Tab-separated table of C-alpha atoms in Angstrom:
chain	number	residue	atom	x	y	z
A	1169	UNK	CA	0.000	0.000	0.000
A	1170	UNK	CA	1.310	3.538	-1.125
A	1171	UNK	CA	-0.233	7.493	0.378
A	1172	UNK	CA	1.017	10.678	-0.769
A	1173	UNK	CA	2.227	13.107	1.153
A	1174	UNK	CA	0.061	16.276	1.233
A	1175	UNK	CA	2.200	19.999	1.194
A	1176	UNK	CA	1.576	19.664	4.739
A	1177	UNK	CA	3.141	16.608	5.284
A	1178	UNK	CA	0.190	14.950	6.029
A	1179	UNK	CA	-0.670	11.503	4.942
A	1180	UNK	CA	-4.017	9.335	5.215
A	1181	UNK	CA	-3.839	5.859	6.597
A	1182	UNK	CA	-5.241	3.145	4.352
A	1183	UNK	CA	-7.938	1.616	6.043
A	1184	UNK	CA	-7.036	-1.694	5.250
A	1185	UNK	CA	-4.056	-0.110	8.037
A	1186	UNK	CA	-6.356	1.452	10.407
A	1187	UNK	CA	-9.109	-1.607	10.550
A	1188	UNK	CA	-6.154	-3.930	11.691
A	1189	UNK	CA	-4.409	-1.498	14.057
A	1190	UNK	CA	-8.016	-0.268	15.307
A	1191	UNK	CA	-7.056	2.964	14.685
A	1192	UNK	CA	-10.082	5.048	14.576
A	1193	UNK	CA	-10.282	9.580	14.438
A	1194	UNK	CA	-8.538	11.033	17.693
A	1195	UNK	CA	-6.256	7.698	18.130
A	1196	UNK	CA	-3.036	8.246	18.849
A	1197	UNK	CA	-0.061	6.496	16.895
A	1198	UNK	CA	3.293	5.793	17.423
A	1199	UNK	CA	6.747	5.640	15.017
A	1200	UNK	CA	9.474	3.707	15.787
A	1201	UNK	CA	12.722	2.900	13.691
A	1202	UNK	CA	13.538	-0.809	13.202
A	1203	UNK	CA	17.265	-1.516	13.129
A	1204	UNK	CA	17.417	-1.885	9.586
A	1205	UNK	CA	16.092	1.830	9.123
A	1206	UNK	CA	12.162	0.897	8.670
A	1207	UNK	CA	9.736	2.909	10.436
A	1208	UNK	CA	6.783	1.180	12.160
A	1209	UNK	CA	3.779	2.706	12.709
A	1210	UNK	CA	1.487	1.389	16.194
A	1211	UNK	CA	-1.249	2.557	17.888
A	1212	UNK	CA	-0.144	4.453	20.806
A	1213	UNK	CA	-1.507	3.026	24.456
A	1214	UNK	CA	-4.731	4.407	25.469
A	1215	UNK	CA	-3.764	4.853	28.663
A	1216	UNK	CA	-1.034	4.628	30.582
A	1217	UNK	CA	-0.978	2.372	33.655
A	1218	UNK	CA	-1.503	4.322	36.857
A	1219	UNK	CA	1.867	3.916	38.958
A	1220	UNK	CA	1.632	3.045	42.760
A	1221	UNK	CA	1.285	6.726	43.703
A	1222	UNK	CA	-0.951	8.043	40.746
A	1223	UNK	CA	-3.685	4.862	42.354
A	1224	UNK	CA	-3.767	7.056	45.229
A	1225	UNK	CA	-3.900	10.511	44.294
A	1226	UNK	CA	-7.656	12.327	44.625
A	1227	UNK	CA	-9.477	15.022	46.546
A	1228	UNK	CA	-10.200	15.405	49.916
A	1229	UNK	CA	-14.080	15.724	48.651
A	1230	UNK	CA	-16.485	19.101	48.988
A	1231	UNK	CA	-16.524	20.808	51.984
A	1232	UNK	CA	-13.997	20.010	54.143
A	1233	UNK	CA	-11.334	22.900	54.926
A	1234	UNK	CA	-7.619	22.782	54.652
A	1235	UNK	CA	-8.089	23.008	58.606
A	1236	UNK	CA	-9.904	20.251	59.015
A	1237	UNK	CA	-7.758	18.060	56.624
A	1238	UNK	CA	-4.629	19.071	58.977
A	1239	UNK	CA	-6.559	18.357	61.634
A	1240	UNK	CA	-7.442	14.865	60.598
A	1241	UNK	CA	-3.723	14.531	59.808
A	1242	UNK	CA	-2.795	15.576	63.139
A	1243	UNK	CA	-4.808	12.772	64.134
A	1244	UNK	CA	-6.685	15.825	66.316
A	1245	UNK	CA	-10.310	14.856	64.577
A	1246	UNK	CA	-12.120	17.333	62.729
A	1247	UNK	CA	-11.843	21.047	63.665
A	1248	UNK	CA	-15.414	22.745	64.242
């Protein structure tokens, strides 16, 4: 399979291409360069796995107060 290059260096993706790599509008793609100088396209990971710390991060939720949270940390219960 062949594409041309538009003036903006733009090419389209043969379907026959994006039906196998389930590439479908707003996917992302990735290049890489094969040790004999051939460039691979993938799909790009839809998401990245969350690491150990990213599991945990969040909010404290609505209406508490920053002294309330420090409280709580303190291990002082909730301030009033």
């Amino acid at each position: 399979m062949s594409t041309t290059v538009t003036a903006k260096a733009q090419v389209t993706i043969p379907k026959a291409v994006r039906e196998l790599l389930g590439i479908t509008p707003g996917s992302r793609v990735d290049f890489h360069r094969a040790a004999d100088g051939s460039v691979m396209l993938t799909r790009a990971h839809r998401k990245k796995p969350a690491g150990r710390f990213e599991q945990l991060r969040g909010h404290a939720g609505k209406g508490i107060t920053t002294d309330a949270i420090m409280a709580l940390t303190r291990g002082d219960g909730p301030s009033s």
